[in-house]
mmCIF file of C-alpha atoms in Angstrom:
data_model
loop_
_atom_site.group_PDB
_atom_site.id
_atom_site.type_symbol
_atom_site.label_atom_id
_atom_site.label_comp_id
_atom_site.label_asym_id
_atom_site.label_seq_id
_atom_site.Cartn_x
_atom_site.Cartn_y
_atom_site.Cartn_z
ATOM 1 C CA UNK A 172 161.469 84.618 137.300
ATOM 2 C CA UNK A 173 164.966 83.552 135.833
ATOM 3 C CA UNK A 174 165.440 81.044 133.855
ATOM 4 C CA UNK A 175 168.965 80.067 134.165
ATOM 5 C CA UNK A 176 169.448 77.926 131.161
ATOM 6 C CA UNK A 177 169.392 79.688 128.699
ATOM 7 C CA UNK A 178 170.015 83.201 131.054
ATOM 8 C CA UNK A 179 167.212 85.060 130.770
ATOM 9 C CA UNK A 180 164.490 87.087 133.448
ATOM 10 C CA UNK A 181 160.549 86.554 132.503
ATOM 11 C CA UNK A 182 158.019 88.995 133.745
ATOM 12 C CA UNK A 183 154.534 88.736 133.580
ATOM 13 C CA UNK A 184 151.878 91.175 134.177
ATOM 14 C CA UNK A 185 148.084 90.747 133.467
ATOM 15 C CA UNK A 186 145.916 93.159 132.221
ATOM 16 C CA UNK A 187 141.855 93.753 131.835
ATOM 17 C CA UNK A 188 139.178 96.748 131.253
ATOM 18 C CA UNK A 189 136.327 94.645 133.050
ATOM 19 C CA UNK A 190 134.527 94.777 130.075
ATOM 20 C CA UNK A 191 136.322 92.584 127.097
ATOM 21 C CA UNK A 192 139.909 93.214 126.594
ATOM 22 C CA UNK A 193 142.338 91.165 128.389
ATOM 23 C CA UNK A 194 146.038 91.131 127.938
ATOM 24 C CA UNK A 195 149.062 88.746 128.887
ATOM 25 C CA UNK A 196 151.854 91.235 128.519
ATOM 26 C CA UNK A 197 155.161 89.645 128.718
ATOM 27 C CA UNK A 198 158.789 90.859 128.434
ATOM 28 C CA UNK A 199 162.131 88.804 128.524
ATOM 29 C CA UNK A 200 165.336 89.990 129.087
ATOM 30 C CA UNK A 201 167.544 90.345 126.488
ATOM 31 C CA UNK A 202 171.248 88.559 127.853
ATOM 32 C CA UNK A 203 171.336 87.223 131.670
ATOM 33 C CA UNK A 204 171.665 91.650 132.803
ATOM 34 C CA UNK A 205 168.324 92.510 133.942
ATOM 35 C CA UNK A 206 169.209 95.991 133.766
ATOM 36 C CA UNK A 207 169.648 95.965 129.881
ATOM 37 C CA UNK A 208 167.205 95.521 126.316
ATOM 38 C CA UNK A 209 164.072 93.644 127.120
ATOM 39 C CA UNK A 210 161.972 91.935 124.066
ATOM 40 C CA UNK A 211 158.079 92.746 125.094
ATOM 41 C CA UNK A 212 155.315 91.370 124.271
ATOM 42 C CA UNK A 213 151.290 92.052 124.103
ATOM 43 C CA UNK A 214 148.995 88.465 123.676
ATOM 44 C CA UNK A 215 145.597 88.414 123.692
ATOM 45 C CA UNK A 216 144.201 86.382 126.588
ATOM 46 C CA UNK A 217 140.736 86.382 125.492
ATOM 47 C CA UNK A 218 141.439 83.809 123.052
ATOM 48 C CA UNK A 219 141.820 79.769 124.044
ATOM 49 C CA UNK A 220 143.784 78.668 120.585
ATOM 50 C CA UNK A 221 142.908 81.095 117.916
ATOM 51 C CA UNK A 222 138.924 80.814 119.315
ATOM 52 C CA UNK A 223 137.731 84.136 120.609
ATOM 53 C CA UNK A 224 136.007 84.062 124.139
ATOM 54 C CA UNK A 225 134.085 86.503 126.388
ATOM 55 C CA UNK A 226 136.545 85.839 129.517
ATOM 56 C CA UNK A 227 139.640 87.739 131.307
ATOM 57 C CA UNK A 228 142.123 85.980 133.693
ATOM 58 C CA UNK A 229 143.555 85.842 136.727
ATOM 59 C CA UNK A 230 145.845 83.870 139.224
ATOM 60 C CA UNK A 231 148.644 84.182 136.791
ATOM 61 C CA UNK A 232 151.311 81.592 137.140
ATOM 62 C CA UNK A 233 154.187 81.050 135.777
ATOM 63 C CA UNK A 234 157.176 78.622 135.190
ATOM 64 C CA UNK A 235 159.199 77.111 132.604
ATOM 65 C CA UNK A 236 160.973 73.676 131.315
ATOM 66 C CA UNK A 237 164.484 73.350 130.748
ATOM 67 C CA UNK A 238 164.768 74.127 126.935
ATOM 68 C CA UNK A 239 161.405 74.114 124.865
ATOM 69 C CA UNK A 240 159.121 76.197 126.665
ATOM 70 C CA UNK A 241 157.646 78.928 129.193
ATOM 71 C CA UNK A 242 154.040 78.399 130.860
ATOM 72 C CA UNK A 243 152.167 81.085 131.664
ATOM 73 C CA UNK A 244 148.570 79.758 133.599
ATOM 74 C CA UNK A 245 145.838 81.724 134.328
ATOM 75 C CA UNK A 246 142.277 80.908 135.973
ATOM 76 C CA UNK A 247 139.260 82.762 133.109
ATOM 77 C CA UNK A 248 136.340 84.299 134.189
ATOM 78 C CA UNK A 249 133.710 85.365 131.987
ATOM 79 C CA UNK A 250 133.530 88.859 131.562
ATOM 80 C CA UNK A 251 130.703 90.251 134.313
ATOM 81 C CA UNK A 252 130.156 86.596 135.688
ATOM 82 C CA UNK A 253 131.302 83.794 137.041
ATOM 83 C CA UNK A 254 134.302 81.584 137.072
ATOM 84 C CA UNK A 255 134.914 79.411 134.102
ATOM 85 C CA UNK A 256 138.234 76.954 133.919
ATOM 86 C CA UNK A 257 141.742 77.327 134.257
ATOM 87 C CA UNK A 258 143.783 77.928 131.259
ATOM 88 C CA UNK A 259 147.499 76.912 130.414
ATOM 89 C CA UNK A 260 149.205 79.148 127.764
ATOM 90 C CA UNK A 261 152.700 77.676 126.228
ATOM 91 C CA UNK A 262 155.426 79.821 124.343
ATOM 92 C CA UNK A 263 158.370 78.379 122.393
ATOM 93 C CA UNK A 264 161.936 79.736 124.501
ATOM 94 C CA UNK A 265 163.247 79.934 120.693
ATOM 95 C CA UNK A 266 160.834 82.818 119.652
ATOM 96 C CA UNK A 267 160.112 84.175 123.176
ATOM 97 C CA UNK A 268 163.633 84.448 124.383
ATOM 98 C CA UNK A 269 165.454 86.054 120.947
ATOM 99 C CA UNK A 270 162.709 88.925 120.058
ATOM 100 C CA UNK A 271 160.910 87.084 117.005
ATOM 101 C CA UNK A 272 157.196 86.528 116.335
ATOM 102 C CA UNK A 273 155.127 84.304 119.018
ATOM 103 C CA UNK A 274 153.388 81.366 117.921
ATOM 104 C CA UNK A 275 151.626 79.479 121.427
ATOM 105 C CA UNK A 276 149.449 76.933 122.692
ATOM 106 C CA UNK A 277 146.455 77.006 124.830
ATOM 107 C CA UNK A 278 145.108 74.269 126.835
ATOM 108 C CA UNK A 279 141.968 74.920 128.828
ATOM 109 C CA UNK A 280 138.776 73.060 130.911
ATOM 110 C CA UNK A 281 141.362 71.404 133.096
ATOM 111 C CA UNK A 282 139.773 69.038 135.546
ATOM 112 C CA UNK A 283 140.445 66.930 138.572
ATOM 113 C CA UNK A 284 139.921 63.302 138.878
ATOM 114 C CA UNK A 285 136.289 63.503 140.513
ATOM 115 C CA UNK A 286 135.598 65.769 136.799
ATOM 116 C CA UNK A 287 134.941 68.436 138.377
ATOM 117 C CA UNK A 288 136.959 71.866 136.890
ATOM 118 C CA UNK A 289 140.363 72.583 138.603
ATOM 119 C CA UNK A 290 141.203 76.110 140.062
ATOM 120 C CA UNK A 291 144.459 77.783 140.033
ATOM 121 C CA UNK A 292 147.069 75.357 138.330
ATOM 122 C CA UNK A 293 150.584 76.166 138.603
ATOM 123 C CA UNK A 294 153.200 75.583 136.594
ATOM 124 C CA UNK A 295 157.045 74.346 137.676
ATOM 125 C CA UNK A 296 159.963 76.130 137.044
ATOM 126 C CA UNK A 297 161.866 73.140 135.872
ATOM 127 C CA UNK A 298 166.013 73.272 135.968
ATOM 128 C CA UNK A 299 166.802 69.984 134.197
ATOM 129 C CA UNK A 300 165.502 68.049 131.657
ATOM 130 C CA UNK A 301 162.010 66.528 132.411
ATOM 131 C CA UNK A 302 160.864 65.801 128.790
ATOM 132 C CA UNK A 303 158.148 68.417 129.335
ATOM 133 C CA UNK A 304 156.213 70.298 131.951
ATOM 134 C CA UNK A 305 154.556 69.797 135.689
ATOM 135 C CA UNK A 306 152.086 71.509 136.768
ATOM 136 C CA UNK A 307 149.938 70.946 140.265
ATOM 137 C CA UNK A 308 146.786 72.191 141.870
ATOM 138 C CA UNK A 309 145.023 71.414 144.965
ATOM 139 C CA UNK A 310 141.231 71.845 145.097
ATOM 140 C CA UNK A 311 139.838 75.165 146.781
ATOM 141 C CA UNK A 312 137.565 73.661 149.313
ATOM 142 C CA UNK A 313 140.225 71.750 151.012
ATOM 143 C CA UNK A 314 141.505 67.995 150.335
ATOM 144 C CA UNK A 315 143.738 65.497 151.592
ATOM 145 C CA UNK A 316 145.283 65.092 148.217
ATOM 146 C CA UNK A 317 146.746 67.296 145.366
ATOM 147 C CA UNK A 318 146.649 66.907 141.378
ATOM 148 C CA UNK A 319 149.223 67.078 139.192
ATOM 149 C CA UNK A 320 149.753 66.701 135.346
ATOM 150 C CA UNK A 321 152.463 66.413 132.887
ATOM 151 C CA UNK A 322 152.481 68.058 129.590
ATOM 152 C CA UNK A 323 154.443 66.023 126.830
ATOM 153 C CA UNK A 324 155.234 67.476 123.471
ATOM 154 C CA UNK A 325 155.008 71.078 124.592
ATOM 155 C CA UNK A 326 155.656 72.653 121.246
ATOM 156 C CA UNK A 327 153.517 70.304 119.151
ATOM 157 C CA UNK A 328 156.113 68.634 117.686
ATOM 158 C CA UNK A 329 154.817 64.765 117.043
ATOM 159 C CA UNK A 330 150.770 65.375 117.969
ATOM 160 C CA UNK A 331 150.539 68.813 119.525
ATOM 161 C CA UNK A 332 150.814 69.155 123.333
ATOM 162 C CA UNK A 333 149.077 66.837 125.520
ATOM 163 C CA UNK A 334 148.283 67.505 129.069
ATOM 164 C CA UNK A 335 148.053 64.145 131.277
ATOM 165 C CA UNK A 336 146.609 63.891 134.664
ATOM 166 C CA UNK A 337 148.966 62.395 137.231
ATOM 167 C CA UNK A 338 147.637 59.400 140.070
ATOM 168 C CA UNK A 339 146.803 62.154 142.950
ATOM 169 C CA UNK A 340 149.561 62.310 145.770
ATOM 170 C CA UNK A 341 147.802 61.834 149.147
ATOM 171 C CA UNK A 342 149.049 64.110 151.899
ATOM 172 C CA UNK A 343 149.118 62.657 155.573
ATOM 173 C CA UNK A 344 146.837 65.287 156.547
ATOM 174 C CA UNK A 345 143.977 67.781 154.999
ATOM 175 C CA UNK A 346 144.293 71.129 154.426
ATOM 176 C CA UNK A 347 141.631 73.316 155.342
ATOM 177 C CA UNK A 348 139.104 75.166 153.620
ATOM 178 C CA UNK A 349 139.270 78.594 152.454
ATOM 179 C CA UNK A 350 137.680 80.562 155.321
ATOM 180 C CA UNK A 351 134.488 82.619 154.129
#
């Protein structure tokens, strides 16, 4: 993606050996010339926080607000099993962008309004100022609504960042079910 803001590219790639390694690997364009430096990056995806856990991801996603952060979101699955929760990952644009060390946040066990655990959460790629991030996802099984949340304080700041669930937004028709 590019970020025009502060005029830089993004690119993320995931990576996993099926067995307990799993990688966000991230690079950044130095200036707004994608065919110049890059500043790359290696972050452990395994870990929600600083808490190691047995799970790799997938469905990346990413986006980015218009001058705090970039959102990388990923669904986890457990290592040799089954599907666990979705997991938002948040990087400062002040370390990420200029090539210095990474702090981040994690947020994870995202769920809808009926509790149950959301799948494949998406984050905006935001152009003006919004005061933090959106982020939507519509249930797998088909709906005739989607969910969206707001994260306010991205980089911890006052309390740390807080992810808020949204009212859903009805749609004026359903959307089908994933075929089997």
């Amino acid at each position: 993606v590019y970020d025009p803001n502060p005029g830089r590219f993004i690119i993320l790639f995931l990576c996993e050996d099926d067995i307990s390694k799993a990688e966000y690997l991230v690079s950044v364009s130095e200036t707004s010339n994608a065919m110049g430096d890059w500043y790359s990056y290696n972050f452990d995806a395994t870990l929600n926080g600083s808490l190691p856990t047995d799970n790799w991801s997938d469905y990346p996603g990413l986006g980015f607000d218009y001058n705090e952060a970039v959102y990388v979101t990923t669904n986890q699955w457990q290592f040799g099993g089954d599907y666990r929760y979705p997991k938002i990952r948040i990087f400062p644009k002040s370390q990420l962008y200029y090539g210095e060390a990474v702090t981040f946040f994690d947020i994870w066990n995202i769920r809808y309004q009926d509790n149950s655990i959301a799948f494949t959460i998406k984050p905006a790629t935001t152009y003006s100022n919004a005061n933090g991030e959106f982020l939507i996802s519509n249930i797998w099984y088909g709906a005739n609504y989607t969910t969206y949340w707001k994260i306010n304080d991205p980089l911890g700041n006052d309390l740390g960042p807080t992810l808020v669930r949204k009212p859903q937004v009805n749609l004026q028709s359903s959307y089908p079910a994933t075929p089997p």
